[in-house]
């Protein structure tokens, strides 16, 4: 099930509400417009069918989830396990692009990023400018060619420098110590 963070939140609100709700009520909880909620409900309805749950709407009465309590509980548990990345955060998008480019040996099309993050090509293009600036002090160059795609160019040492920079920005010392401890325990068969 592919959900945006907002779709997941709407589903959780509706499952917790256990009854008829108004779109405005959901919009107020999310601090978005009614139109935004209505747009998100289209995809939500399609996702619910696999759980034997339907999204019901009646003019003047509101909206609700129709299904057995057991099916709703299964959906609720699944939503709790789904980690949804919020790509509305510009820095998060840029870190994602950096990670993808660092691990990829082949050029990536802008469409790949826009489709994966559910943003426009122009948003990805703008993010790539930020990625290029981020890479500047590592010696790695961002190569963009029309019809070819986007990839990174640099020596092995420069690529490693970029990986180290990304790692040092994203992992705290405490997290690093935990990872090393878990790795040591796993290698000794303790974990």
C-alpha positions as a Python dict, from the first residue, in 0.01 Angstrom:
ca = {
    (1, 'X'): (0, 0, 0),
    (2, 'X'): (150, 330, -110),
    (3, 'X'): (35, 622, 102),
    (4, 'X'): (136, 980, 143),
    (5, 'X'): (187, 1097, 501),
    (6, 'X'): (-137, 1294, 478),
    (7, 'X'): (-335, 994, 348),
    (8, 'X'): (-204, 781, 632),
    (9, 'X'): (-299, 1047, 886),
    (10, 'X'): (-651, 1083, 740),
    (11, 'X'): (-702, 706, 759),
    (12, 'X'): (-583, 701, 1121),
    (13, 'X'): (-816, 987, 1213),
    (14, 'X'): (-1111, 809, 1053),
    (15, 'X'): (-1026, 475, 1218),
    (16, 'X'): (-989, 642, 1557),
    (17, 'X'): (-1314, 835, 1506),
    (18, 'X'): (-1517, 516, 1463),
    (19, 'X'): (-1813, 692, 1313),
    (20, 'X'): (-1940, 960, 1081),
    (21, 'X'): (-1709, 1257, 1042),
    (22, 'X'): (-1723, 1575, 841),
    (23, 'X'): (-1450, 1657, 592),
    (24, 'X'): (-1409, 1995, 762),
    (25, 'X'): (-1347, 1818, 1094),
    (26, 'X'): (-1062, 1616, 939),
    (27, 'X'): (-927, 1924, 760),
    (28, 'X'): (-921, 2117, 1088),
    (29, 'X'): (-728, 1839, 1262),
    (30, 'X'): (-472, 1834, 981),
    (31, 'X'): (-468, 2213, 941),
    (32, 'X'): (-537, 2187, 568),
    (33, 'X'): (-827, 2287, 344),
    (34, 'X'): (-1140, 2078, 281),
    (35, 'X'): (-1035, 2058, -85),
    (36, 'X'): (-702, 1899, 16),
    (37, 'X'): (-879, 1633, 223),
    (38, 'X'): (-1126, 1562, -59),
    (39, 'X'): (-836, 1517, -302),
    (40, 'X'): (-662, 1272, -67),
    (41, 'X'): (-983, 1074, -11),
    (42, 'X'): (-981, 957, -376),
    (43, 'X'): (-663, 754, -327),
    (44, 'X'): (-768, 639, 19),
    (45, 'X'): (-1086, 484, -121),
    (46, 'X'): (-884, 280, -372),
    (47, 'X'): (-646, 155, -99),
    (48, 'X'): (-924, 43, 132),
    (49, 'X'): (-1079, -214, -100),
    (50, 'X'): (-809, -472, -29),
    (51, 'X'): (-911, -464, 339),
    (52, 'X'): (-1284, -519, 277),
    (53, 'X'): (-1342, -162, 392),
    (54, 'X'): (-1508, 110, 191),
    (55, 'X'): (-1516, 485, 221),
    (56, 'X'): (-1877, 597, 240),
    (57, 'X'): (-1998, 952, 177),
    (58, 'X'): (-2339, 1109, 205),
    (59, 'X'): (-2412, 1471, 128),
    (60, 'X'): (-2493, 1655, 449),
    (61, 'X'): (-2416, 1351, 668),
    (62, 'X'): (-2040, 1321, 631),
    (63, 'X'): (-1796, 1037, 560),
    (64, 'X'): (-1714, 712, 737),
    (65, 'X'): (-1535, 382, 693),
    (66, 'X'): (-1769, 90, 632),
    (67, 'X'): (-1637, -252, 732),
    (68, 'X'): (-1619, -506, 1009),
    (69, 'X'): (-1443, -415, 1335),
    (70, 'X'): (-1190, -693, 1268),
    (71, 'X'): (-1102, -556, 923),
    (72, 'X'): (-1069, -205, 1065),
    (73, 'X'): (-840, -336, 1341),
    (74, 'X'): (-620, -512, 1083),
    (75, 'X'): (-593, -189, 886),
    (76, 'X'): (-515, 9, 1202),
    (77, 'X'): (-231, -232, 1290),
    (78, 'X'): (-92, -216, 938),
    (79, 'X'): (-94, 164, 941),
    (80, 'X'): (104, 157, 1266),
    (81, 'X'): (378, -45, 1093),
    (82, 'X'): (396, 159, 773),
    (83, 'X'): (673, 416, 778),
    (84, 'X'): (581, 696, 543),
    (85, 'X'): (845, 947, 442),
    (86, 'X'): (723, 1303, 419),
    (87, 'X'): (879, 1437, 101),
    (88, 'X'): (733, 1783, 159),
    (89, 'X'): (1053, 1849, 356),
    (90, 'X'): (1305, 1996, 111),
    (91, 'X'): (1610, 1881, 309),
    (92, 'X'): (1476, 1526, 331),
    (93, 'X'): (1417, 1517, -46),
    (94, 'X'): (1770, 1637, -110),
    (95, 'X'): (1923, 1378, 126),
    (96, 'X'): (1718, 1109, -49),
    (97, 'X'): (1846, 1222, -390),
    (98, 'X'): (2205, 1226, -260),
    (99, 'X'): (2168, 873, -121),
    (100, 'X'): (2017, 742, -443),
    (101, 'X'): (2288, 901, -657),
    (102, 'X'): (2569, 779, -430),
    (103, 'X'): (2451, 420, -446),
    (104, 'X'): (2360, 417, -815),
    (105, 'X'): (2614, 337, -1082),
    (106, 'X'): (2375, 437, -1360),
    (107, 'X'): (2228, 780, -1436),
    (108, 'X'): (1881, 843, -1293),
    (109, 'X'): (1606, 1029, -1478),
    (110, 'X'): (1432, 1323, -1312),
    (111, 'X'): (1109, 1127, -1357),
    (112, 'X'): (1243, 855, -1126),
    (113, 'X'): (1283, 1106, -843),
    (114, 'X'): (961, 1297, -913),
    (115, 'X'): (761, 973, -930),
    (116, 'X'): (921, 821, -618),
    (117, 'X'): (873, 1134, -408),
    (118, 'X'): (544, 1239, -570),
    (119, 'X'): (671, 1588, -654),
    (120, 'X'): (704, 1778, -983),
    (121, 'X'): (1004, 1761, -1214),
    (122, 'X'): (1067, 2131, -1144),
    (123, 'X'): (1082, 2056, -768),
    (124, 'X'): (1340, 1783, -838),
    (125, 'X'): (1532, 2020, -1063),
    (126, 'X'): (1542, 2280, -786),
    (127, 'X'): (1648, 2013, -536),
    (128, 'X'): (1931, 1909, -767),
    (129, 'X'): (2072, 2262, -748),
    (130, 'X'): (2082, 2225, -369),
    (131, 'X'): (2241, 1881, -403),
    (132, 'X'): (2508, 2028, -631),
    (133, 'X'): (2587, 2295, -369),
    (134, 'X'): (2599, 2030, -94),
    (135, 'X'): (2847, 1824, -299),
    (136, 'X'): (3074, 2123, -376),
    (137, 'X'): (3323, 2071, -91),
    (138, 'X'): (3349, 1694, -152),
    (139, 'X'): (3493, 1725, -504),
    (140, 'X'): (3203, 1524, -649),
    (141, 'X'): (3021, 1682, -941),
    (142, 'X'): (2655, 1645, -1024),
    (143, 'X'): (2621, 1574, -1395),
    (144, 'X'): (2288, 1660, -1563),
    (145, 'X'): (2231, 1591, -1930),
    (146, 'X'): (1905, 1612, -2117),
    (147, 'X'): (1799, 1265, -2231),
    (148, 'X'): (2076, 1107, -2024),
    (149, 'X'): (1972, 1174, -1668),
    (150, 'X'): (2157, 1268, -1352),
    (151, 'X'): (2459, 1104, -1193),
    (152, 'X'): (2766, 1180, -987),
    (153, 'X'): (3117, 1210, -1116),
    (154, 'X'): (3424, 1191, -895),
    (155, 'X'): (3713, 977, -785),
    (156, 'X'): (3663, 694, -537),
    (157, 'X'): (3817, 915, -268),
    (158, 'X'): (3576, 1200, -346),
    (159, 'X'): (3275, 967, -347),
    (160, 'X'): (3384, 830, -9),
    (161, 'X'): (3421, 1187, 120),
    (162, 'X'): (3060, 1257, 17),
    (163, 'X'): (2939, 938, 186),
    (164, 'X'): (3130, 1030, 502),
    (165, 'X'): (2980, 1381, 498),
    (166, 'X'): (2628, 1243, 460),
    (167, 'X'): (2684, 984, 731),
    (168, 'X'): (2828, 1237, 976),
    (169, 'X'): (2531, 1471, 920),
    (170, 'X'): (2270, 1200, 966),
    (171, 'X'): (2401, 970, 1240),
    (172, 'X'): (2468, 1093, 1592),
    (173, 'X'): (2757, 955, 1799),
    (174, 'X'): (2510, 768, 2024),
    (175, 'X'): (2344, 605, 1722),
    (176, 'X'): (2684, 511, 1583),
    (177, 'X'): (2786, 351, 1916),
    (178, 'X'): (2462, 150, 1920),
    (179, 'X'): (2521, 31, 1562),
    (180, 'X'): (2878, -75, 1643),
    (181, 'X'): (2765, -255, 1961),
    (182, 'X'): (2485, -438, 1775),
    (183, 'X'): (2725, -532, 1498),
    (184, 'X'): (2981, -666, 1747),
    (185, 'X'): (2714, -863, 1937),
    (186, 'X'): (2574, -1005, 1614),
    (187, 'X'): (2919, -1117, 1498),
    (188, 'X'): (2979, -1292, 1833),
    (189, 'X'): (2633, -1455, 1826),
    (190, 'X'): (2505, -1266, 2130),
    (191, 'X'): (2221, -1088, 1952),
}
